[in-house]
Amino acid sequence: MRYKILTVDDSKTVRIIVKKAFRLYDCDILEAANGVEGLAVASKESPDAILLDVTMPVMDGVEMLTRLKSDPALKNVPVVMLTAEGGRDNVLKIAKIGVRDYIVKPFKEDVLIQKVGRIIDLKPLDATPSKAKSILDEANLVVIEDKPAILQQIQDGLRHTPWKVHGMASTTEALDFCAKTPPDLVMVSLSLPDESAFTFFRTIRNNPKHKYTPVFGLVVKTDNAAQQQAQQVGFTALATKPLDMTEVESKIAKAMNLDTSHRYFNMDSGILTLAIPDNPTQHVINEITNYLKPKITEAVDAGIGKAIINVQALKRLDMTIIKVLFQAMQTCRELALHFCLVGNPAIIAECKGFEDTRNWQFYNSLEEAQASLGAISVTSSSA
């Protein structure tokens, strides 16, 4: 999955310069002309970084930044402010709201790349693998952690994946390992003695073989100083303790640019199945939303004309999930796929409580849904 960078600036010229600056890197540039448009694009696309102008009509950068930080789904998106020379003091004041960095206009392209490269792992287009890797592919992960319980938690939490977790207690041991077996991703505890995590990071980044290897910092959630230092140095991401392994796994998949659609979409026996997990986070919902149209299009291209939307595992229903279900059904209709829903008694009962969902028809099992689709002729309609 490519990184997304959102540039919010009322100057079309600046937006063109930004787009031109990143043309050689594996990322998508999203554009917005003011804060209102910027918030809408950010909410829809979940960018990995935002370049935000301070002075804009309709909604300026300060108000947009304030709203971003109050939105649980967007508050962690790193923001780099763009400002004119006279606005430098203003940026320093609003830095307290939560900006990662700032750039004074006019700026050079290499400065822009350097600043954003500290936030996300920008890769030149030539470094992009020709074949996208999947969440089902094997990978070598190195975890450098001197606390056995944390290492054990990571190994247990990723045991269901095809990834092999190599645990090590020191950076010296890890460097020896990396020299023999280039890892796909490294996680290193920032609390190792003598700031050895940062020394390790600089060493591995100076090695061309590991220049683009994602490196995560393992850090206590309240250790703001270490987190800030890691972000300034250029760590790919942070995994904060206590660890949420679902979140860690998602960050790893994103950092390794893995196709995670197999978690939710399956094509078998002429039917495309979308399965919503039991307790989807906003990140999961965003992933499913991003994959919806490509996966349904892929199914149509493969000659599949039937789909099952399975919420049988789902434990709760909220507006974000209802929204993605509506979108899934609408996409099926647009691409002429016959589809049906599979649910559990609790979710079916919850749907009866919403005006927009009370008429949804569910099957109680995949077998019933598959049998129903098997009986549908090519010209008939579905739910």
Coordinates of C-alpha atoms in Angstrom, one line a residue:
M1 CA 0.0 0.0 0.0
R2 CA 1.5 3.3 -1.1
Y3 CA 1.9 6.2 1.4
K4 CA -0.5 9.0 1.0
I5 CA 0.6 12.6 1.6
L6 CA -2.1 15.3 1.7
T7 CA -1.1 18.8 0.8
V8 CA -3.6 21.5 1.9
D9 CA -2.8 24.9 0.4
D10 CA -4.9 27.5 -1.4
S11 CA -2.0 28.1 -3.8
K12 CA -2.2 25.8 -6.7
T13 CA 1.4 26.6 -7.5
V14 CA 2.5 25.3 -4.1
R15 CA 0.5 22.2 -4.6
I16 CA 2.1 21.6 -8.0
I17 CA 5.6 22.1 -6.4
V18 CA 4.7 19.6 -3.7
K19 CA 3.5 17.1 -6.3
K20 CA 6.6 17.6 -8.4
A21 CA 8.9 17.1 -5.4
F22 CA 7.5 13.7 -4.7
R23 CA 7.2 12.5 -8.3
L24 CA 10.2 10.1 -7.9
Y25 CA 8.9 8.5 -4.7
D26 CA 6.4 5.7 -4.2
C27 CA 3.6 7.8 -2.7
D28 CA 0.3 9.4 -3.7
I29 CA -0.2 13.1 -3.4
L30 CA -3.7 14.2 -2.4
E31 CA -4.7 17.9 -2.7
A32 CA -7.1 20.3 -1.0
A33 CA -7.4 24.0 -1.3
N34 CA -8.5 24.9 2.3
G35 CA -9.1 23.4 5.7
V36 CA -12.7 22.2 5.0
E37 CA -11.6 20.3 1.9
G38 CA -8.5 19.1 3.8
L39 CA -10.6 17.6 6.6
A40 CA -12.9 15.9 4.1
V41 CA -10.0 14.3 2.2
A42 CA -8.2 13.4 5.4
S43 CA -11.3 11.6 6.7
K44 CA -11.8 9.7 3.5
E45 CA -8.3 8.8 2.6
S46 CA -6.5 8.6 6.0
P47 CA -3.2 10.1 4.8
D48 CA 0.1 9.2 6.3
A49 CA 1.2 12.8 6.5
I50 CA -0.3 16.2 6.0
L51 CA 1.5 19.3 4.6
L52 CA -0.7 22.2 5.9
D53 CA -0.6 25.8 5.0
V54 CA -1.3 28.3 7.8
T55 CA -3.1 31.0 5.9
M56 CA -6.0 29.9 3.8
P57 CA -9.6 31.1 3.0
V58 CA -12.7 29.3 4.3
M59 CA -10.8 27.4 7.0
D60 CA -7.2 28.3 7.9
G61 CA -4.5 25.8 8.9
V62 CA -4.7 26.5 12.6
E63 CA -8.4 25.6 12.7
M64 CA -7.9 22.5 10.6
L65 CA -5.0 21.4 12.8
T66 CA -7.2 21.9 15.9
R67 CA -10.0 19.8 14.4
L68 CA -7.6 17.1 13.3
K69 CA -6.3 16.8 16.9
S70 CA -9.8 16.5 18.3
D71 CA -10.7 13.7 15.9
P72 CA -9.7 10.3 17.3
A73 CA -9.3 8.8 13.8
L74 CA -7.0 11.6 12.6
K75 CA -5.2 13.0 15.7
N76 CA -2.1 10.9 15.1
V77 CA -1.6 11.8 11.5
P78 CA 1.7 13.8 11.5
V79 CA 1.4 17.4 10.3
V80 CA 4.1 19.6 8.7
M81 CA 3.1 23.3 8.6
L82 CA 4.0 25.4 5.6
T83 CA 4.3 29.1 6.3
A84 CA 5.6 32.3 4.9
E85 CA 8.7 33.8 6.5
G86 CA 6.6 36.2 8.5
G87 CA 4.6 33.3 9.9
R88 CA 7.5 31.5 11.6
D89 CA 6.5 32.8 15.1
N90 CA 2.9 31.8 14.5
V91 CA 4.0 28.3 13.7
L92 CA 6.0 28.1 16.9
K93 CA 2.9 29.1 18.9
I94 CA 0.6 26.5 17.3
A95 CA 3.3 23.8 17.6
K96 CA 1.8 23.2 21.0
I97 CA -1.4 22.0 19.3
G98 CA 0.7 19.2 17.8
V99 CA 2.7 19.7 14.6
R100 CA 5.6 17.4 13.7
D101 CA 7.6 20.1 11.9
Y102 CA 7.4 23.2 9.8
I103 CA 8.8 24.6 6.5
V104 CA 9.2 28.2 5.6
K105 CA 8.2 29.3 2.1
P106 CA 9.7 29.4 -0.4
F107 CA 11.3 26.0 0.1
K108 CA 13.5 23.7 -1.8
E109 CA 12.3 20.3 -2.9
D110 CA 15.0 18.5 -1.1
V111 CA 14.1 20.2 2.2
L112 CA 10.5 19.0 1.7
I113 CA 11.6 15.5 1.0
Q114 CA 14.0 15.5 3.9
K115 CA 11.3 16.7 6.4
V116 CA 8.6 14.3 5.2
G117 CA 11.2 11.5 4.9
R118 CA 11.7 11.8 8.7
I119 CA 8.0 11.1 9.2
I120 CA 7.3 8.3 6.7
D121 CA 9.6 5.8 5.0
L122 CA 9.8 7.4 1.5
K123 CA 11.0 5.0 -1.1
P124 CA 12.2 5.9 -4.5
L125 CA 10.0 4.4 -7.2
D126 CA 12.9 2.2 -8.4
A127 CA 13.0 0.6 -4.9
T128 CA 9.4 -0.5 -5.1
P129 CA 9.1 -4.3 -5.5
S130 CA 7.7 -5.3 -8.8
K131 CA 5.4 -7.8 -7.2
A132 CA 3.3 -6.6 -4.2
K133 CA 3.8 -8.7 -1.1
S134 CA 0.9 -10.1 0.7
I135 CA 0.0 -10.5 4.4
L136 CA 0.2 -14.2 3.7
D137 CA 3.9 -14.1 2.6
E138 CA 6.7 -15.1 5.0
A139 CA 8.9 -12.4 6.5
N140 CA 11.7 -12.1 9.0
L141 CA 11.1 -9.7 11.9
V142 CA 13.9 -8.8 14.3
V143 CA 12.8 -7.7 17.8
I144 CA 15.5 -6.2 20.1
E145 CA 14.1 -6.2 23.6
D146 CA 15.9 -6.9 26.9
K147 CA 12.6 -7.6 28.7
P148 CA 11.6 -11.2 28.0
A149 CA 7.9 -10.7 28.7
I150 CA 7.6 -8.0 26.0
L151 CA 9.4 -10.2 23.5
Q152 CA 7.2 -13.1 24.4
Q153 CA 4.1 -10.9 24.0
I154 CA 5.2 -10.0 20.5
Q155 CA 6.0 -13.5 19.5
D156 CA 2.7 -14.8 20.8
G157 CA 0.8 -11.9 19.3
L158 CA 2.2 -12.6 15.8
R159 CA 2.2 -16.4 16.0
H160 CA -0.9 -16.6 13.7
T161 CA 1.0 -14.8 10.9
P162 CA 3.5 -16.3 8.6
W163 CA 6.2 -14.0 10.0
K164 CA 9.2 -15.3 11.9
V165 CA 10.0 -13.2 14.9
H166 CA 13.7 -13.3 15.8
G167 CA 14.1 -12.1 19.4
M168 CA 17.4 -10.6 20.6
A169 CA 18.4 -8.9 23.8
S170 CA 21.1 -6.6 22.5
T171 CA 21.8 -4.5 19.4
T172 CA 25.2 -6.1 18.9
E173 CA 23.5 -9.5 18.5
A174 CA 20.9 -8.0 16.1
L175 CA 23.6 -6.3 13.9
D176 CA 25.4 -9.7 13.6
F177 CA 22.1 -11.3 12.6
C178 CA 21.2 -8.5 10.1
A179 CA 24.6 -8.9 8.4
K180 CA 23.7 -12.5 7.7
T181 CA 20.0 -12.3 7.2
P182 CA 18.6 -8.9 6.0
P183 CA 15.3 -8.5 8.0
D184 CA 12.1 -7.3 6.6
L185 CA 11.4 -5.2 9.7
V186 CA 13.1 -4.4 12.9
M187 CA 11.6 -3.4 16.3
V188 CA 14.0 -2.1 18.9
S189 CA 13.3 -1.0 22.5
L190 CA 14.1 2.7 23.0
S191 CA 14.8 1.9 26.7
L192 CA 17.9 -0.1 26.0
P193 CA 20.9 1.2 28.0
D194 CA 23.2 3.9 26.7
E195 CA 20.8 5.0 23.9
S196 CA 21.9 1.9 22.0
A197 CA 18.6 1.8 20.1
F198 CA 19.5 5.1 18.5
T199 CA 23.1 4.0 17.8
F200 CA 21.7 0.9 16.2
F201 CA 19.2 2.9 14.1
R202 CA 22.0 5.2 12.7
T203 CA 24.2 2.1 12.0
I204 CA 21.5 0.2 10.1
R205 CA 20.4 3.3 8.1
N206 CA 24.0 3.9 7.0
N207 CA 24.1 0.4 5.5
P208 CA 22.7 0.5 1.9
K209 CA 21.2 -3.0 2.4
H210 CA 19.0 -1.7 5.3
K211 CA 18.4 1.9 4.2
Y212 CA 14.7 1.2 3.6
T213 CA 14.2 -1.5 6.2
P214 CA 11.3 -0.3 8.4
V215 CA 12.5 0.2 12.0
F216 CA 10.0 0.5 14.8
G217 CA 10.7 2.0 18.2
L218 CA 9.3 0.1 21.2
V219 CA 8.5 2.7 23.8
V220 CA 6.5 3.3 26.9
K221 CA 3.4 5.3 26.1
T222 CA 4.2 8.0 28.6
D223 CA 7.9 8.4 27.5
N224 CA 7.3 11.5 25.4
A225 CA 11.0 12.4 25.2
A226 CA 12.0 9.0 23.7
Q227 CA 9.1 9.2 21.3
Q228 CA 10.1 12.7 20.1
Q229 CA 13.7 11.7 19.8
A230 CA 12.7 8.6 17.7
Q231 CA 10.5 10.7 15.4
Q232 CA 13.2 13.3 14.9
V233 CA 15.8 10.6 14.1
G234 CA 13.5 9.0 11.6
F235 CA 12.2 5.8 13.0
T236 CA 9.5 4.4 10.7
A237 CA 6.9 4.1 13.5
L238 CA 6.5 3.7 17.2
A239 CA 4.8 0.8 19.0
T240 CA 3.8 2.0 22.4
K241 CA 3.7 -0.1 25.6
P242 CA 1.5 -1.6 26.7
L243 CA 1.3 -3.1 23.3
D244 CA -1.9 -3.5 21.4
M245 CA -0.9 -6.3 19.1
T246 CA -3.7 -5.8 16.7
E247 CA -2.4 -2.2 16.1
V248 CA 1.2 -3.4 16.0
E249 CA 0.3 -6.0 13.4
S250 CA -1.5 -3.4 11.3
K251 CA 1.5 -1.0 11.5
I252 CA 3.9 -3.8 10.5
A253 CA 1.8 -4.7 7.5
K254 CA 1.6 -1.0 6.5
A255 CA 5.3 -0.5 6.9
M256 CA 6.1 -3.5 4.8
N257 CA 3.6 -2.4 2.2
L258 CA 1.8 -5.7 2.4
D259 CA -1.5 -6.4 0.6
T260 CA -3.8 -7.1 3.6
S261 CA -7.0 -7.6 1.6
H262 CA -6.8 -11.4 2.2
R263 CA -7.9 -10.7 5.8
Y264 CA -11.3 -9.6 4.6
F265 CA -11.8 -10.8 1.1
N266 CA -11.9 -14.3 -0.3
M267 CA -12.7 -15.6 -3.7
D268 CA -13.7 -19.2 -3.8
S269 CA -16.2 -21.4 -5.7
G270 CA -17.3 -18.5 -7.8
I271 CA -18.2 -16.3 -4.9
L272 CA -16.5 -13.2 -3.4
T273 CA -16.8 -13.1 0.3
L274 CA -16.3 -10.0 2.4
A275 CA -15.9 -10.9 6.1
I276 CA -16.1 -8.1 8.7
P277 CA -14.0 -9.1 11.7
D278 CA -15.5 -9.3 15.2
N279 CA -14.3 -6.0 16.6
P280 CA -13.0 -3.8 13.7
T281 CA -11.0 -0.7 14.6
Q282 CA -11.1 2.4 12.5
H283 CA -7.9 1.3 10.9
V284 CA -9.6 -2.0 9.8
I285 CA -12.6 -0.1 8.5
N286 CA -10.3 2.2 6.5
E287 CA -8.5 -0.9 5.1
I288 CA -11.8 -2.5 4.0
T289 CA -13.1 0.7 2.5
N290 CA -9.9 1.2 0.5
Y291 CA -10.0 -2.4 -0.8
L292 CA -13.7 -2.5 -1.6
K293 CA -13.8 -1.3 -5.2
P294 CA -10.5 -2.9 -6.3
K295 CA -11.4 -6.3 -4.9
I296 CA -14.9 -6.3 -6.3
T297 CA -13.6 -5.2 -9.6
E298 CA -11.0 -8.0 -9.4
A299 CA -13.7 -10.5 -8.8
V300 CA -15.7 -9.2 -11.8
D301 CA -12.6 -9.4 -14.0
A302 CA -12.2 -13.0 -12.8
G303 CA -15.7 -13.9 -13.9
I304 CA -17.2 -13.9 -10.4
G305 CA -20.7 -12.4 -10.3
K306 CA -21.8 -13.3 -6.7
A307 CA -20.8 -11.9 -3.3
I308 CA -21.5 -12.6 0.3
I309 CA -21.1 -9.8 2.9
N310 CA -20.5 -11.7 6.2
V311 CA -21.0 -9.9 9.5
Q312 CA -21.5 -13.1 11.4
A313 CA -18.4 -12.5 13.6
L314 CA -19.3 -8.9 14.3
K315 CA -19.9 -8.1 18.0
R316 CA -21.2 -4.5 17.7
L317 CA -22.8 -2.3 15.1
D318 CA -22.0 1.4 14.7
M319 CA -22.3 4.1 12.1
T320 CA -18.8 3.5 10.6
I321 CA -19.6 -0.2 10.1
I322 CA -23.1 0.6 8.7
K323 CA -21.4 3.1 6.3
V324 CA -18.9 0.5 5.0
L325 CA -21.7 -2.1 4.6
F326 CA -23.8 0.4 2.6
Q327 CA -20.7 1.1 0.5
A328 CA -20.1 -2.6 -0.1
M329 CA -23.7 -3.2 -1.2
Q330 CA -23.6 -0.1 -3.5
T331 CA -20.4 -1.2 -5.1
C332 CA -21.8 -4.6 -5.7
R333 CA -24.9 -3.1 -7.3
E334 CA -22.7 -0.8 -9.5
L335 CA -20.7 -3.7 -10.8
A336 CA -23.8 -6.0 -11.1
L337 CA -22.8 -8.5 -8.5
H338 CA -25.6 -10.5 -6.9
F339 CA -25.0 -10.4 -3.1
C340 CA -26.5 -11.3 0.2
L341 CA -25.8 -10.8 3.9
V342 CA -24.9 -13.2 6.6
G343 CA -25.4 -12.1 10.2
N344 CA -25.7 -13.3 13.8
P345 CA -28.9 -12.8 15.9
A346 CA -27.4 -9.8 17.8
I347 CA -26.4 -7.9 14.7
I348 CA -29.7 -8.7 13.0
A349 CA -31.6 -7.4 16.0
E350 CA -29.5 -4.2 16.0
C351 CA -30.2 -3.6 12.4
K352 CA -33.9 -3.7 13.1
G353 CA -33.3 -0.6 15.3
F354 CA -32.0 1.6 12.6
E355 CA -34.4 3.1 10.0
D356 CA -31.9 2.6 7.2
T357 CA -31.1 -1.0 8.0
R358 CA -34.3 -2.4 9.4
N359 CA -35.2 -3.9 6.0
W360 CA -31.9 -5.7 5.5
Q361 CA -32.3 -9.4 5.0
F362 CA -29.8 -11.8 6.5
Y363 CA -29.0 -15.4 6.2
N364 CA -28.0 -17.2 9.4
S365 CA -25.1 -19.1 7.8
L366 CA -22.7 -19.1 4.9
E367 CA -24.1 -22.4 3.7
E368 CA -27.6 -20.9 3.4
A369 CA -26.2 -17.8 1.7
Q370 CA -24.2 -19.9 -0.8
A371 CA -27.2 -22.1 -1.5
S372 CA -29.3 -19.0 -2.1
L373 CA -26.7 -17.5 -4.5
G374 CA -26.4 -20.8 -6.3
A375 CA -30.1 -20.6 -7.0
I376 CA -30.0 -17.1 -8.4
S377 CA -30.1 -16.8 -12.1
V378 CA -27.9 -14.4 -13.9
T379 CA -30.7 -12.0 -14.6
S380 CA -32.3 -11.9 -11.1
S381 CA -31.7 -9.3 -8.4
S382 CA -30.4 -9.7 -4.8
A383 CA -30.9 -8.1 -1.4

